[in-house]
GROMACS .gro file of C-alpha atoms in nm:
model
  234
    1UNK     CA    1  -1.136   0.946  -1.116
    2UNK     CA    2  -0.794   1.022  -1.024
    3UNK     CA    3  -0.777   1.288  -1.243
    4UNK     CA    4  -1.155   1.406  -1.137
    5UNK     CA    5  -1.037   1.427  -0.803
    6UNK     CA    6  -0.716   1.649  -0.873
    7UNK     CA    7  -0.937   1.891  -1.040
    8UNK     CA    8  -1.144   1.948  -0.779
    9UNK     CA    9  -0.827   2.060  -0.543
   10UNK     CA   10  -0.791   2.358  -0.770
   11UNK     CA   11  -1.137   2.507  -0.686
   12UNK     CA   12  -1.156   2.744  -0.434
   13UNK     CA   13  -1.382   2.609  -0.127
   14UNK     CA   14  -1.322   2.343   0.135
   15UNK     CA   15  -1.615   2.137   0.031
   16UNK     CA   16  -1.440   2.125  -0.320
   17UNK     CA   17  -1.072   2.047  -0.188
   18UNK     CA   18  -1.199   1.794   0.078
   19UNK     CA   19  -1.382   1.606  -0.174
   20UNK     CA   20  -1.113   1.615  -0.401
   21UNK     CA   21  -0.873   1.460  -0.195
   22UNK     CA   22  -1.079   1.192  -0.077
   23UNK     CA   23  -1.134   1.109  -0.476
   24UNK     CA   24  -0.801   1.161  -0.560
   25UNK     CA   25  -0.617   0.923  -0.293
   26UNK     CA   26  -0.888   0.666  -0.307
   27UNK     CA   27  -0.858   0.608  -0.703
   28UNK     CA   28  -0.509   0.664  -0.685
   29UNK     CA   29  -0.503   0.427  -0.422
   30UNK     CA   30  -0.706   0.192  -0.594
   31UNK     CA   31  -0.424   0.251  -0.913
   32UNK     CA   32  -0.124   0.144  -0.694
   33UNK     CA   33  -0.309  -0.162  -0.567
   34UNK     CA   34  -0.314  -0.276  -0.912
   35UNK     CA   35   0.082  -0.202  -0.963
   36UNK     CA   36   0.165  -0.374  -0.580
   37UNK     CA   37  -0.012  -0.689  -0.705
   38UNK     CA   38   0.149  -0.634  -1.084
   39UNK     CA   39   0.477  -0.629  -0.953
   40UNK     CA   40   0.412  -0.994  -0.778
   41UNK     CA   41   0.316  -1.119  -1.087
   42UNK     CA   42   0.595  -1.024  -1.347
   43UNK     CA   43   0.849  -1.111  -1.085
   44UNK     CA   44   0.671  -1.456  -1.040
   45UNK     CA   45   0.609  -1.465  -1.430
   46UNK     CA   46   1.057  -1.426  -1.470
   47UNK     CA   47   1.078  -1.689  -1.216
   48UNK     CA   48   0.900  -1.914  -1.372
   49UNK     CA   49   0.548  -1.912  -1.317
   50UNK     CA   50   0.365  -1.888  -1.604
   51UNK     CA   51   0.029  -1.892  -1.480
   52UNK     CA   52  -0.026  -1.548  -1.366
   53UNK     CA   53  -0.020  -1.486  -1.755
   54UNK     CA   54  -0.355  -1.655  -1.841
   55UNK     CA   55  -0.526  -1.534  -1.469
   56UNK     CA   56  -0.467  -1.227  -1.645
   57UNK     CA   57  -0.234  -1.040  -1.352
   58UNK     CA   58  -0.026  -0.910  -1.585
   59UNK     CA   59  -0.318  -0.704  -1.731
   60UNK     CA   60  -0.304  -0.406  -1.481
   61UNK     CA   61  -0.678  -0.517  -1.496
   62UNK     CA   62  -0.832  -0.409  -1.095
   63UNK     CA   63  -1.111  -0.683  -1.145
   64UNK     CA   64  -0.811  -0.982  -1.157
   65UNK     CA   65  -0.675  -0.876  -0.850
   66UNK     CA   66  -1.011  -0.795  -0.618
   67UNK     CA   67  -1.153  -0.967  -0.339
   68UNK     CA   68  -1.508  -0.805  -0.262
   69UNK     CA   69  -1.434  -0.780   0.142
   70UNK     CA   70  -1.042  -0.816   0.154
   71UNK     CA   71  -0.953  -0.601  -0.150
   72UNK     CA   72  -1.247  -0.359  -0.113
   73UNK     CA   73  -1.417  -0.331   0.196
   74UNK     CA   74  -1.126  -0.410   0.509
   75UNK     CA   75  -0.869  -0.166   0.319
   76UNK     CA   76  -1.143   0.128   0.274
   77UNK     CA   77  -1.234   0.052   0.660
   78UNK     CA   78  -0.890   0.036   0.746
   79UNK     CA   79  -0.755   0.320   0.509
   80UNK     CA   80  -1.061   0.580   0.595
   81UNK     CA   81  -1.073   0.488   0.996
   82UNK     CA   82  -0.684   0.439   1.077
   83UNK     CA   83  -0.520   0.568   0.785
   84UNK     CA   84  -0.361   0.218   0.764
   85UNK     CA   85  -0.303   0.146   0.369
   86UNK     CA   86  -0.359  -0.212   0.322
   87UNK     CA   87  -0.274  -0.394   0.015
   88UNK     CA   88  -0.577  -0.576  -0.028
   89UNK     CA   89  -0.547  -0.692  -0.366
   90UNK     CA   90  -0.447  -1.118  -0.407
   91UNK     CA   91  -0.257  -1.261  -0.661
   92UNK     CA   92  -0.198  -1.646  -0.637
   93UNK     CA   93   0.176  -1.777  -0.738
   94UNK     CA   94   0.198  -2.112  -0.813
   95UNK     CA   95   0.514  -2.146  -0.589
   96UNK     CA   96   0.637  -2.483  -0.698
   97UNK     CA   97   0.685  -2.336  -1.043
   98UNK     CA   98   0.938  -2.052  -0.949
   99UNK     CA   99   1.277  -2.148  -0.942
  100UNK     CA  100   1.415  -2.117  -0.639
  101UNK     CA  101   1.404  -2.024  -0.307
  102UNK     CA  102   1.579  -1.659  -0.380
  103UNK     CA  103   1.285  -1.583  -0.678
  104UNK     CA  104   1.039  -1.705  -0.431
  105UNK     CA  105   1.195  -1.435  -0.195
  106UNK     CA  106   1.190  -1.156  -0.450
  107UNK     CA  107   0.795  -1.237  -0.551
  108UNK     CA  108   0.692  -1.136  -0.192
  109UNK     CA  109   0.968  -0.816  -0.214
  110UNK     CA  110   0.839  -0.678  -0.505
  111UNK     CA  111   0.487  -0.544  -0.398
  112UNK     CA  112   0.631  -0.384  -0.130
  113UNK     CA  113   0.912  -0.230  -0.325
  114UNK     CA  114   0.612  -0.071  -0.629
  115UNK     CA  115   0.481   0.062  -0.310
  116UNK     CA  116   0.814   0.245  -0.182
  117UNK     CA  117   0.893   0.349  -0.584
  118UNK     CA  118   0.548   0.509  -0.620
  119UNK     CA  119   0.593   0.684  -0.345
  120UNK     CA  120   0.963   0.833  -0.420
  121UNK     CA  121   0.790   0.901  -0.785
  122UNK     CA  122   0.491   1.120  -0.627
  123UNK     CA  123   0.699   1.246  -0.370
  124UNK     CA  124   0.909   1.371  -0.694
  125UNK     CA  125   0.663   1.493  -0.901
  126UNK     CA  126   0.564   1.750  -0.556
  127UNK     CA  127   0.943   1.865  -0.575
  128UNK     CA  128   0.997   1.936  -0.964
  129UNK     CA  129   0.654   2.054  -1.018
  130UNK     CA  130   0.521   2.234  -0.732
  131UNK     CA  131   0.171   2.250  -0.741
  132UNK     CA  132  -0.101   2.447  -0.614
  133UNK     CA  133  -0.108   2.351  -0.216
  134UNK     CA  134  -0.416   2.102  -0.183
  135UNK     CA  135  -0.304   1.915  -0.497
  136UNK     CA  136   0.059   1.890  -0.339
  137UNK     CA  137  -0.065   1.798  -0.057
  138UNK     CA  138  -0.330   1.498  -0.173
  139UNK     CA  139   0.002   1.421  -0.370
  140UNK     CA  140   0.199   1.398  -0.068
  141UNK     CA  141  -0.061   1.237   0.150
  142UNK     CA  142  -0.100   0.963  -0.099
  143UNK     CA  143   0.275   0.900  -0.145
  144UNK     CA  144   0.302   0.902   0.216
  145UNK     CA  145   0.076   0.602   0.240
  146UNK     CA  146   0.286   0.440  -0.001
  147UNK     CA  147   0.539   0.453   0.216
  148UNK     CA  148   0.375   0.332   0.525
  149UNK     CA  149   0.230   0.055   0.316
  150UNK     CA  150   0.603  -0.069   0.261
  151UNK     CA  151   0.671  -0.033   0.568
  152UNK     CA  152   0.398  -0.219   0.726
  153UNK     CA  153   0.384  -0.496   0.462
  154UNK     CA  154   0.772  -0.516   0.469
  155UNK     CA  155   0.740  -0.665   0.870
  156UNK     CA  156   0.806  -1.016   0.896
  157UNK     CA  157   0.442  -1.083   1.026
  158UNK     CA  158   0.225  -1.396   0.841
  159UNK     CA  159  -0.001  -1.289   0.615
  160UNK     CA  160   0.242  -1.000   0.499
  161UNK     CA  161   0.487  -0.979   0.198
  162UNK     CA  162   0.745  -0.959   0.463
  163UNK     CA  163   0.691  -1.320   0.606
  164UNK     CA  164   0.710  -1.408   0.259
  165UNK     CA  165   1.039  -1.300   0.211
  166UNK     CA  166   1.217  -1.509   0.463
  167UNK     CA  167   0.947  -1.807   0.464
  168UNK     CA  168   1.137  -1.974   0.199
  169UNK     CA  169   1.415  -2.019   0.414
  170UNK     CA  170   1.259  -2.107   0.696
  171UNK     CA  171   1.205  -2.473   0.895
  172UNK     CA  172   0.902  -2.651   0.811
  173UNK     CA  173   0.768  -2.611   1.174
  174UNK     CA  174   0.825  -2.252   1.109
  175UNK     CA  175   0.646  -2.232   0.833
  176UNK     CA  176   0.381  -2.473   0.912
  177UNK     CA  177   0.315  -2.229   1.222
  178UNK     CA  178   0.298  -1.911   0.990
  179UNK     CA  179   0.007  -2.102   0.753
  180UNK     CA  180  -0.178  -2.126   1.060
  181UNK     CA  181  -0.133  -1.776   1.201
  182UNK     CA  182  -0.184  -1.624   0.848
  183UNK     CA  183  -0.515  -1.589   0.801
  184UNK     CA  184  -0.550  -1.318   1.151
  185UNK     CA  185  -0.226  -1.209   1.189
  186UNK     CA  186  -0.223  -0.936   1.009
  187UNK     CA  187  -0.580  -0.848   1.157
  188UNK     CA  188  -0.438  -0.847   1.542
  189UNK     CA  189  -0.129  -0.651   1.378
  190UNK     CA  190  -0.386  -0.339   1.292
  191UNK     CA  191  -0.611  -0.391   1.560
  192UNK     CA  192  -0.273  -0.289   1.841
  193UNK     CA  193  -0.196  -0.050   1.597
  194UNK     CA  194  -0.500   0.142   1.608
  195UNK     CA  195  -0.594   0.069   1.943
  196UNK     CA  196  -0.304   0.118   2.136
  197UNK     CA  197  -0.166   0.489   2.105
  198UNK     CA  198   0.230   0.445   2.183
  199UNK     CA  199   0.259   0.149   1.940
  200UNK     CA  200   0.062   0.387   1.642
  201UNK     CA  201   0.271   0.711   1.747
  202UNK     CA  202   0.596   0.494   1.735
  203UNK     CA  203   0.469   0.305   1.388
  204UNK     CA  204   0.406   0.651   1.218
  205UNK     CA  205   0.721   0.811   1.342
  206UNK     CA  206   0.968   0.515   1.176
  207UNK     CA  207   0.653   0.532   0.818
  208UNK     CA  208   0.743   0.957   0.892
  209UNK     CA  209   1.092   0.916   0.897
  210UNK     CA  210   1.164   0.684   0.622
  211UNK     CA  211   0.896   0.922   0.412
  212UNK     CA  212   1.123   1.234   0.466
  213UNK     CA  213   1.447   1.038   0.423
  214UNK     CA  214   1.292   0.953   0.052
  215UNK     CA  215   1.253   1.316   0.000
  216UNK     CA  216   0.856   1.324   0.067
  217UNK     CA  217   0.706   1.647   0.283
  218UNK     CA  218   0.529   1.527   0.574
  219UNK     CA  219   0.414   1.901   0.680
  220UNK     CA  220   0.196   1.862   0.326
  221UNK     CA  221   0.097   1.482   0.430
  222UNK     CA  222  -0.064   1.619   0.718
  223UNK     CA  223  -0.247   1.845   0.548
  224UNK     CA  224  -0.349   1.582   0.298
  225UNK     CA  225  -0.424   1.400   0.612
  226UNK     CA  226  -0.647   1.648   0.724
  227UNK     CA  227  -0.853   1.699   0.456
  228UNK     CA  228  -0.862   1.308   0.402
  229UNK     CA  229  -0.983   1.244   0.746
  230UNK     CA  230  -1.179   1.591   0.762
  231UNK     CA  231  -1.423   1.464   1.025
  232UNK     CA  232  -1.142   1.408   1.281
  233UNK     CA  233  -1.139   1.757   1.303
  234UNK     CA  234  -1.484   1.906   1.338
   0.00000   0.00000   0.00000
C-alpha cells in the first residue's frame, strides 16, 4: 500500500497526488507503528523479558500489536483531524522480568527513539535522492510526523513513553498517582492541543524545529500537509 500510494504521486492530477499521499502516509504510518512497538519489545526481550517472544512482538506482525479503537480508530481520528501522530499500537512488558530500573528506562525510550530514526532515515532518503515534488513531499510529511510523534510521546505525561522513562525512579506515591491518571492523560494532553491555538502553534514550532535541526524540509511537510489534510483548504 505504501508503495501503491507513492505511485500514485507520480501521476499528473491532484485527485491522483492527493490520494496518493493520504495512502502513502497512512500505510507508512501504519509500518512505523509496527517498528515503535518492535523497538519496545527487543529492548525488553535484552533486558530480560522473554515473553514478548512467544506474544509474537518481535514478529513485525501489525495484528500483535493492534487495539481495534486505540491502535486503529483514536490515532486515524487524531492523525486525519489534528495531524497529531499517535502511537497507538500496545505491547505489554512483563516489568518484573527486566533487570533493572535503567532497562526498564530504556524499554519506554526506545519507541520514541524508532520514531526520531525513521524520521532522520526518510528525511535522508528526500536529500540523497530527490524525488519528484509530491513524493518528496508525502516523504517529508510523513517523516515530519515521526518527529512530532517523538516529541510528543517523549513528554513526561502518564500514559506516554516519556512517563515511562523516569517512572522507574520515581516514589511510589508518584507512581501510584501516574497509574491513576494514565488511562486520560494523554486524552486531555490532545484535547488542549487541538483546542487551544497558542499551545498547538507553540507544540508545532519546538516538533518544526527539532524536524529541521535533523535535516528534514518543513517547506515540503507543508505541502505534504496540504495534500494530507486537502479539505482544510477548499
Amino acid at each position: 500500500m505504501t508503495a501503491a500510494g507513492a505511485a500514485l504521486t507520480l501521476l499528473d492530477g491532484d485527485v491522483a497526488i492527493i490520494s496518493g499521499t493520504i495512502l502513502f502516509v497512512l500505510a507508512g504510518w501504519a509500518v512505523t507503528l509496527c517498528l515503535h512497538e518492535f523497538g519496545h519489545a527487543a529492548v525488553a526481550y535484552r533486558g530480560g523479558d522473554f515473553s514478548v517472544r512467544d506474544k509474537g512482538y518481535l514478529t513485525l506482525d501489525i495484528r500483535r500489536y493492534t487495539h481495534p479503537v486505540l491502535s486503529i480508530v483514536l490515532p486515524l481520528v487524531l492523525l486525519v483531524f489534528g495531524g497529531l501522530p499517535l502511537p497507538g499500537g500496545a505491547v505489554w512488558i512483563n516489568h518484573y522480568a527486566l533487570r533493572s530500573k535503567k532497562v526498564e528506562s530504556l524499554v519506554s525510550l526506545a519507541g520514541p527513539v524508532a520514531n526520531l530514526l525513521i524520521g532522520i532515515l526518510l528525511a535522508l532518503v528526500v536529500t540523497v535522492f530527490s524525488p519528484p515534488l509530491a513524493l518528496a513531499a508525502a516523504i517529508s510529511f510523513l517523516a515530519m510526523l515521526q518527529v512530532i510523534a517523538f516529541v510528543l510521546n517523549i513528554l513526561p505525561i502518564p500514559g506516554l513513553d516519556g512517563w515511562g522513562v523516569i517512572e522507574p525512579y520515581l516514589s511510589p506515591k508518584a507512581q501510584h498517582v501516574g497509574a491513576q491518571a494514565r488511562p486520560w492523560a494523554p486524552l486531555v494532553l490532545f484535547a488542549v492541543l487541538i483546542s487551544f491555538r497558542e499551545v498547538n502553534y507553540l507544540f508545532f514550532e519546538a516538533a518544526g524545529f527539532a524536524f529541521e535541526a535533523v535535516g528534514g524540509d518543513p517547506r515540503l511537510a507543508d505541502f505534504g500537509r496540504a495534500a494530507f489534510m486537502f479539505w482544510l483548504y477548499l
